[in-house]
PDB file of C-alpha atoms and ligand atoms in Angstrom:
ATOM      1  CA  MET F  26     268.878-170.184  68.777  1.00 91.00           C
ATOM      2  CA  PRO F  27     270.928-168.412  71.344  1.00 98.00           C
ATOM      3  CA  LEU F  28     269.450-166.426  74.452  1.00 98.00           C
ATOM      4  CA  ILE F  29     270.047-162.787  74.225  1.00 99.00           C
ATOM      5  CA  ALA F  30     270.652-161.096  77.828  1.00 99.00           C
ATOM      6  CA  PRO F  31     270.845-157.815  77.488  1.00 98.00           C
ATOM      7  CA  SER F  32     273.191-155.796  79.713  1.00 98.00           C
ATOM      8  CA  LEU F  33     271.559-153.254  81.658  1.00 98.00           C
ATOM      9  CA  LEU F  34     274.713-151.663  82.622  1.00 98.00           C
ATOM     10  CA  SER F  35     275.080-150.116  79.242  1.00 98.00           C
ATOM     11  CA  ALA F  36     271.512-148.693  79.752  1.00 98.00           C
ATOM     12  CA  ASP F  37     270.407-144.839  80.403  1.00 97.00           C
ATOM     13  CA  PHE F  38     269.998-144.864  84.440  1.00 97.00           C
ATOM     14  CA  LEU F  39     268.147-141.445  83.788  1.00 98.00           C
ATOM     15  CA  ASN F  40     265.252-143.254  81.677  1.00 97.00           C
ATOM     16  CA  LEU F  41     265.330-146.876  83.015  1.00 97.00           C
ATOM     17  CA  GLN F  42     261.957-147.345  82.927  1.00 97.00           C
ATOM     18  CA  HIS F  43     262.111-146.580  79.179  1.00 98.00           C
ATOM     19  CA  ASP F  44     264.853-149.119  78.547  1.00 98.00           C
ATOM     20  CA  CYS F  45     263.112-152.132  80.764  1.00 98.00           C
ATOM     21  CA  ASP F  46     259.714-151.322  78.402  1.00 98.00           C
ATOM     22  CA  MET F  47     261.814-151.611  75.549  1.00 98.00           C
ATOM     23  CA  LEU F  48     263.197-155.253  76.654  1.00 98.00           C
ATOM     24  CA  ASN F  49     260.086-156.273  77.986  1.00 98.00           C
ATOM     25  CA  ASP F  50     258.641-155.638  74.433  1.00 98.00           C
ATOM     26  CA  SER F  51     261.837-156.932  72.456  1.00 98.00           C
ATOM     27  CA  GLU F  52     262.978-160.482  72.155  1.00 98.00           C
ATOM     28  CA  ALA F  53     265.147-160.002  74.848  1.00 98.00           C
ATOM     29  CA  ASP F  54     265.199-163.498  76.979  1.00 98.00           C
ATOM     30  CA  TRP F  55     267.227-162.266  79.911  1.00 99.00           C
ATOM     31  CA  PHE F  56     268.387-158.809  82.121  1.00 99.00           C
ATOM     32  CA  HIS F  57     271.746-159.276  82.396  1.00 99.00           C
ATOM     33  CA  LEU F  58     272.617-157.249  85.663  1.00 99.00           C
ATOM     34  CA  ASP F  59     276.355-156.537  86.391  1.00 98.00           C
ATOM     35  CA  VAL F  60     277.516-155.875  90.340  1.00 98.00           C
ATOM     36  CA  MET F  61     280.868-154.713  90.939  1.00 98.00           C
ATOM     37  CA  ASP F  62     282.362-153.729  94.373  1.00 98.00           C
ATOM     38  CA  GLY F  63     285.154-151.749  93.348  1.00 98.00           C
ATOM     39  CA  ARG F  64     287.442-154.800  94.980  1.00 98.00           C
ATOM     40  CA  PHE F  65     287.248-157.621  92.553  1.00 98.00           C
ATOM     41  CA  VAL F  66     286.841-155.164  89.358  1.00 98.00           C
ATOM     42  CA  PRO F  67     288.011-151.969  89.538  1.00 98.00           C
ATOM     43  CA  ASN F  68     284.400-150.466  89.326  1.00 98.00           C
ATOM     44  CA  ILE F  69     281.353-149.971  91.310  1.00 98.00           C
ATOM     45  CA  SER F  70     278.044-150.807  89.797  1.00 98.00           C
ATOM     46  CA  PHE F  71     274.400-151.301  91.850  1.00 98.00           C
ATOM     47  CA  GLY F  72     273.759-153.461  94.554  1.00 98.00           C
ATOM     48  CA  PRO F  73     270.445-155.581  95.918  1.00 98.00           C
ATOM     49  CA  MET F  74     268.216-152.235  95.773  1.00 98.00           C
ATOM     50  CA  LEU F  75     268.722-151.427  92.158  1.00 98.00           C
ATOM     51  CA  VAL F  76     268.185-155.254  91.211  1.00 98.00           C
ATOM     52  CA  GLU F  77     264.746-155.054  93.304  1.00 98.00           C
ATOM     53  CA  PHE F  78     263.431-152.381  90.867  1.00 98.00           C
ATOM     54  CA  PHE F  79     264.614-154.264  87.814  1.00 98.00           C
ATOM     55  CA  ARG F  80     262.971-157.094  89.336  1.00 98.00           C
ATOM     56  CA  LYS F  81     259.394-155.516  89.808  1.00 98.00           C
ATOM     57  CA  SER F  82     259.733-153.889  85.860  1.00 98.00           C
ATOM     58  CA  THR F  83     259.825-157.344  84.595  1.00 98.00           C
ATOM     59  CA  ASN F  84     258.876-160.663  84.169  1.00 98.00           C
ATOM     60  CA  LYS F  85     261.764-161.906  82.310  1.00 98.00           C
ATOM     61  CA  VAL F  86     264.773-164.105  84.205  1.00 98.00           C
ATOM     62  CA  CYS F  87     267.093-161.679  86.233  1.00 99.00           C
ATOM     63  CA  ASP F  88     270.555-162.983  85.668  1.00 99.00           C
ATOM     64  CA  VAL F  89     272.512-161.205  88.329  1.00 99.00           C
ATOM     65  CA  HIS F  90     276.593-161.509  87.602  1.00 99.00           C
ATOM     66  CA  LEU F  91     278.410-160.674  90.795  1.00 99.00           C
ATOM     67  CA  MET F  92     281.909-159.282  90.432  1.00 99.00           C
ATOM     68  CA  ILE F  93     282.316-159.121  94.112  1.00 98.00           C
ATOM     69  CA  GLU F  94     284.867-160.416  96.590  1.00 98.00           C
ATOM     70  CA  GLU F  95     283.194-162.713  99.243  1.00 98.00           C
ATOM     71  CA  PRO F  96     279.510-162.951  97.568  1.00 98.00           C
ATOM     72  CA  GLU F  97     278.603-165.756 100.316  1.00 98.00           C
ATOM     73  CA  LYS F  98     277.571-162.807 102.134  1.00 98.00           C
ATOM     74  CA  TYR F  99     274.983-161.276  99.647  1.00 98.00           C
ATOM     75  CA  ALA F 100     273.667-164.056  98.166  1.00 98.00           C
ATOM     76  CA  GLU F 101     270.952-163.890 100.427  1.00 98.00           C
ATOM     77  CA  ALA F 102     270.259-160.392  99.454  1.00 98.00           C
ATOM     78  CA  PHE F 103     270.055-160.948  96.044  1.00 99.00           C
ATOM     79  CA  LYS F 104     267.598-163.544  96.626  1.00 99.00           C
ATOM     80  CA  LYS F 105     265.447-161.479  98.345  1.00 98.00           C
ATOM     81  CA  ALA F 106     265.739-158.835  95.930  1.00 98.00           C
ATOM     82  CA  GLY F 107     264.377-161.518  93.216  1.00 98.00           C
ATOM     83  CA  ALA F 108     267.302-162.665  91.404  1.00 99.00           C
ATOM     84  CA  ASP F 109     266.577-166.068  89.061  1.00 99.00           C
ATOM     85  CA  ASN F 110     270.256-166.580  88.613  1.00 99.00           C
ATOM     86  CA  LEU F 111     273.521-165.735  90.487  1.00 99.00           C
ATOM     87  CA  THR F 112     276.976-166.290  89.021  1.00 99.00           C
ATOM     88  CA  ILE F 113     280.212-165.728  91.146  1.00 99.00           C
ATOM     89  CA  HIS F 114     283.677-165.585  90.124  1.00 99.00           C
ATOM     90  CA  ILE F 115     285.887-168.579  90.191  1.00 98.00           C
ATOM     91  CA  GLU F 116     288.698-166.084  91.115  1.00 98.00           C
ATOM     92  CA  ALA F 117     286.752-164.526  94.394  1.00 98.00           C
ATOM     93  CA  CYS F 118     286.041-167.612  96.138  1.00 98.00           C
ATOM     94  CA  LYS F 119     288.263-169.884  98.205  1.00 96.00           C
ATOM     95  CA  HIS F 120     285.439-172.228  98.758  1.00 98.00           C
ATOM     96  CA  LEU F 121     283.516-172.297  95.655  1.00 98.00           C
ATOM     97  CA  HIS F 122     282.064-175.555  96.028  1.00 98.00           C
ATOM     98  CA  ARG F 123     280.204-174.245  99.188  1.00 98.00           C
ATOM     99  CA  ASN F 124     279.411-171.059  97.549  1.00 98.00           C
ATOM    100  CA  ILE F 125     277.367-173.067  94.904  1.00 98.00           C
ATOM    101  CA  GLN F 126     275.618-174.811  97.310  1.00 98.00           C
ATOM    102  CA  GLN F 127     274.594-171.718  99.120  1.00 98.00           C
ATOM    103  CA  ILE F 128     273.167-170.278  96.178  1.00 99.00           C
ATOM    104  CA  LYS F 129     271.214-173.920  95.349  1.00 98.00           C
ATOM    105  CA  SER F 130     269.663-173.815  98.533  1.00 98.00           C
ATOM    106  CA  LEU F 131     268.345-170.384  98.418  1.00 98.00           C
ATOM    107  CA  GLY F 132     266.249-171.476  95.291  1.00 98.00           C
ATOM    108  CA  MET F 133     268.559-170.016  92.540  1.00 99.00           C
ATOM    109  CA  LYS F 134     270.152-171.306  89.564  1.00 99.00           C
ATOM    110  CA  ALA F 135     273.715-170.955  89.942  1.00 99.00           C
ATOM    111  CA  GLY F 136     276.576-170.146  87.758  1.00 99.00           C
ATOM    112  CA  ILE F 137     280.251-169.828  87.563  1.00 99.00           C
ATOM    113  CA  ALA F 138     282.374-166.962  85.640  1.00 99.00           C
ATOM    114  CA  VAL F 139     285.870-167.321  84.539  1.00 98.00           C
ATOM    115  CA  ASN F 140     287.986-164.831  83.462  1.00 98.00           C
ATOM    116  CA  PRO F 141     290.044-164.724  80.330  1.00 98.00           C
ATOM    117  CA  HIS F 142     292.985-165.747  81.750  1.00 98.00           C
ATOM    118  CA  THR F 143     291.243-168.717  83.718  1.00 98.00           C
ATOM    119  CA  PRO F 144     291.293-172.209  82.139  1.00 98.00           C
ATOM    120  CA  VAL F 145     287.993-173.758  81.779  1.00 98.00           C
ATOM    121  CA  HIS F 146     289.541-176.994  82.827  1.00 97.00           C
ATOM    122  CA  SER F 147     289.590-175.301  86.470  1.00 98.00           C
ATOM    123  CA  LEU F 148     285.684-175.979  86.121  1.00 98.00           C
ATOM    124  CA  GLN F 149     286.286-179.926  85.785  1.00 97.00           C
ATOM    125  CA  ASP F 150     285.144-180.827  89.226  1.00 97.00           C
ATOM    126  CA  ILE F 151     282.121-178.578  89.843  1.00 98.00           C
ATOM    127  CA  LEU F 152     280.321-178.362  86.328  1.00 98.00           C
ATOM    128  CA  ALA F 153     278.066-181.033  87.237  1.00 98.00           C
ATOM    129  CA  ASP F 154     276.745-179.003  90.379  1.00 98.00           C
ATOM    130  CA  ILE F 155     275.954-175.638  88.579  1.00 98.00           C
ATOM    131  CA  ASP F 156     273.477-174.513  85.705  1.00 98.00           C
ATOM    132  CA  LEU F 157     275.610-172.076  83.911  1.00 98.00           C
ATOM    133  CA  VAL F 158     279.136-170.802  83.404  1.00 99.00           C
ATOM    134  CA  CYS F 159     279.627-167.328  82.202  1.00 99.00           C
ATOM    135  CA  ILE F 160     283.104-166.969  80.053  1.00 98.00           C
ATOM    136  CA  MET F 161     284.119-163.768  80.271  1.00 99.00           C
ATOM    137  CA  SER F 162     285.153-162.514  76.861  1.00 98.00           C
ATOM    138  CA  VAL F 163     286.594-158.986  78.384  1.00 98.00           C
ATOM    139  CA  ASN F 164     288.367-158.493  81.638  1.00 98.00           C
ATOM    140  CA  PRO F 165     285.195-158.030  83.874  1.00 98.00           C
ATOM    141  CA  GLY F 166     284.661-154.163  85.070  1.00 98.00           C
ATOM    142  CA  PHE F 167     283.355-152.120  82.411  1.00 97.00           C
ATOM    143  CA  GLY F 168     280.882-152.079  79.456  1.00 97.00           C
ATOM    144  CA  GLY F 169     281.884-151.626  75.823  1.00 97.00           C
ATOM    145  CA  GLN F 170     285.360-152.974  75.640  1.00 98.00           C
ATOM    146  CA  SER F 171     286.330-155.359  72.797  1.00 98.00           C
ATOM    147  CA  PHE F 172     286.315-158.867  72.767  1.00 98.00           C
ATOM    148  CA  ILE F 173     289.249-161.135  73.117  1.00 98.00           C
ATOM    149  CA  PRO F 174     289.956-163.499  70.371  1.00 98.00           C
ATOM    150  CA  HIS F 175     291.327-166.519  72.162  1.00 97.00           C
ATOM    151  CA  THR F 176     287.609-166.445  74.142  1.00 98.00           C
ATOM    152  CA  ILE F 177     286.784-168.576  71.447  1.00 98.00           C
ATOM    153  CA  ASN F 178     288.415-171.639  71.833  1.00 98.00           C
ATOM    154  CA  LYS F 179     287.638-171.874  75.690  1.00 98.00           C
ATOM    155  CA  ILE F 180     283.616-172.077  74.337  1.00 98.00           C
ATOM    156  CA  LYS F 181     284.830-175.127  72.490  1.00 98.00           C
ATOM    157  CA  GLU F 182     286.763-176.622  74.858  1.00 98.00           C
ATOM    158  CA  LEU F 183     283.824-175.671  77.563  1.00 98.00           C
ATOM    159  CA  LYS F 184     281.112-177.225  75.351  1.00 98.00           C
ATOM    160  CA  GLN F 185     283.313-180.334  74.717  1.00 98.00           C
ATOM    161  CA  MET F 186     283.646-181.163  78.564  1.00 98.00           C
ATOM    162  CA  ILE F 187     279.801-180.616  79.085  1.00 98.00           C
ATOM    163  CA  LEU F 188     278.969-183.286  75.951  1.00 98.00           C
ATOM    164  CA  GLU F 189     281.239-185.245  77.361  1.00 98.00           C
ATOM    165  CA  LYS F 190     279.725-185.176  81.174  1.00 98.00           C
ATOM    166  CA  GLY F 191     276.380-185.509  79.461  1.00 98.00           C
ATOM    167  CA  LEU F 192     275.336-182.326  81.062  1.00 98.00           C
ATOM    168  CA  ALA F 193     272.689-179.525  80.651  1.00 98.00           C
ATOM    169  CA  VAL F 194     275.095-176.569  81.633  1.00 98.00           C
ATOM    170  CA  LYS F 195     274.439-172.999  79.352  1.00 99.00           C
ATOM    171  CA  ILE F 196     277.440-171.521  78.277  1.00 99.00           C
ATOM    172  CA  GLU F 197     277.044-167.822  78.497  1.00 99.00           C
ATOM    173  CA  VAL F 198     279.274-165.497  76.814  1.00 99.00           C
ATOM    174  CA  ASP F 199     280.092-162.008  78.465  1.00 99.00           C
ATOM    175  CA  GLY F 200     281.874-159.185  76.882  1.00 98.00           C
ATOM    176  CA  GLY F 201     282.274-157.162  73.391  1.00 98.00           C
ATOM    177  CA  VAL F 202     279.802-159.128  71.856  1.00 98.00           C
ATOM    178  CA  THR F 203     278.443-157.693  68.572  1.00 98.00           C
ATOM    179  CA  LEU F 204     276.421-158.685  65.415  1.00 98.00           C
ATOM    180  CA  GLY F 205     279.902-159.368  63.954  1.00 98.00           C
ATOM    181  CA  ASN F 206     281.408-161.836  66.011  1.00 98.00           C
ATOM    182  CA  ALA F 207     277.998-163.651  67.347  1.00 98.00           C
ATOM    183  CA  PRO F 208     277.888-165.959  64.776  1.00 98.00           C
ATOM    184  CA  ALA F 209     281.268-167.225  65.514  1.00 98.00           C
ATOM    185  CA  ILE F 210     280.341-167.381  69.192  1.00 98.00           C
ATOM    186  CA  ILE F 211     277.402-169.369  68.601  1.00 98.00           C
ATOM    187  CA  ASP F 212     279.185-171.688  66.251  1.00 98.00           C
ATOM    188  CA  ALA F 213     281.716-172.637  69.057  1.00 98.00           C
ATOM    189  CA  GLY F 214     278.683-173.574  71.177  1.00 98.00           C
ATOM    190  CA  ALA F 215     277.728-170.381  73.174  1.00 98.00           C
ATOM    191  CA  ASP F 216     273.916-170.612  74.195  1.00 98.00           C
ATOM    192  CA  VAL F 217     273.511-167.178  75.920  1.00 99.00           C
ATOM    193  CA  LEU F 218     274.671-164.371  74.333  1.00 99.00           C
ATOM    194  CA  VAL F 219     275.286-161.081  76.711  1.00 99.00           C
ATOM    195  CA  ALA F 220     275.143-157.543  75.122  1.00 98.00           C
ATOM    196  CA  GLY F 221     275.502-154.550  76.629  1.00 98.00           C
ATOM    197  CA  ASN F 222     277.009-151.499  74.264  1.00 98.00           C
ATOM    198  CA  SER F 223     275.834-153.266  70.677  1.00 98.00           C
ATOM    199  CA  VAL F 224     272.319-153.243  71.895  1.00 98.00           C
ATOM    200  CA  PHE F 225     271.781-150.101  73.918  1.00 98.00           C
ATOM    201  CA  LYS F 226     274.361-147.778  71.641  1.00 97.00           C
ATOM    202  CA  SER F 227     272.701-149.299  68.474  1.00 98.00           C
ATOM    203  CA  SER F 228     270.122-146.637  66.661  1.00 98.00           C
ATOM    204  CA  ASP F 229     267.297-149.689  67.453  1.00 98.00           C
ATOM    205  CA  PRO F 230     268.194-151.759  70.534  1.00 98.00           C
ATOM    206  CA  ALA F 231     265.179-153.757  69.844  1.00 98.00           C
ATOM    207  CA  ALA F 232     265.954-154.404  66.038  1.00 98.00           C
ATOM    208  CA  THR F 233     269.395-155.590  66.997  1.00 98.00           C
ATOM    209  CA  ILE F 234     268.110-158.070  69.946  1.00 98.00           C
ATOM    210  CA  ALA F 235     265.858-159.734  67.145  1.00 98.00           C
ATOM    211  CA  ALA F 236     269.102-159.584  64.749  1.00 98.00           C
ATOM    212  CA  LEU F 237     271.209-161.484  67.497  1.00 98.00           C
ATOM    213  CA  LYS F 238     268.279-163.590  68.538  1.00 98.00           C
ATOM    214  CA  ALA F 239     267.450-164.924  64.637  1.00 97.00           C
ATOM    215  CA  LEU F 240     271.350-165.747  64.475  1.00 95.00           C
TER     216      LEU F 240
HETATM  217  C1  DX5 L 309     281.705-156.542  82.184  1.00 52.54           C
HETATM  218  C2  DX5 L 309     280.217-156.969  82.214  1.00 52.54           C
HETATM  219  C3  DX5 L 309     279.670-157.400  80.811  1.00 52.54           C
HETATM  220  C4  DX5 L 309     279.645-155.884  79.914  1.00 52.54           C
HETATM  221  C5  DX5 L 309     278.820-156.085  78.747  1.00 52.54           C
HETATM  222  O1  DX5 L 309     282.175-156.599  83.510  1.00 52.54           O
HETATM  223  O2  DX5 L 309     280.289-158.091  82.744  1.00 52.54           O
HETATM  224  O3  DX5 L 309     278.191-157.685  80.966  1.00 52.54           O
HETATM  225  O4  DX5 L 309     278.136-154.807  80.603  1.00 52.54           O
HETATM  226  O5  DX5 L 309     278.626-155.135  77.895  1.00 52.54           O
HETATM  227  P1  DX5 L 309     279.301-155.047  76.524  1.00 52.54           P
HETATM  228  O6  DX5 L 309     278.637-155.912  75.794  1.00 52.54           O
HETATM  229  O7  DX5 L 309     279.326-153.708  76.351  1.00 52.54           O
HETATM  230  O8  DX5 L 309     280.771-155.635  76.470  1.00 52.54           O
HETATM  231 ZN1   ZN L 310     278.060-159.255  82.643  1.00 52.54          ZN
END
């Protein structure tokens, strides 16, 4: 059974309380919070201040996905805001190992996200140090994009690497996840499904979450 992490990027920002209540009453496992800086990705979303409000609105895991340059400058602020998981992009880090140690020393679970063009074997020498890999199945920056099919092979390859090393690293898949493609994504080895549009734009978001969870 996968963990379901709805992405609040697709929520109604004028009615966040409503959407948080819906998630709290649903079978969602994590709140997936997408932070964008307009530099690493061509869009700006929100920062620690909003994460703090989400933290206050839920007891569920706050899974913060940083799509930002120089994440080391902000790790402490996101810890203070209440992040449980902090995921940074391999493409944004010159000193990835150091950044991962910083996140763990602050008491958060550490994740690494990889863009669609980044091979998963680039994680070979850091896999044992992290809790989560976020496989981007769209180019990061926007909700509502289409799933990039070759990502399925990356999930399988990463799953194999994790099993060979005997690790408990979770595989999260982020971007374009729907009820239609989720079975193949889970079969390939995903543990956590992020879903923005397919949840929040559906006629019954809580039912969609339950349907994803039941896969
Ligand atoms: C993309 C974000 C995703 C996105 C997912 O840059 O990291 O979390 O909001 O949204 P959907 O499911 O609509 O692709
Ligand atoms: Zn995300």
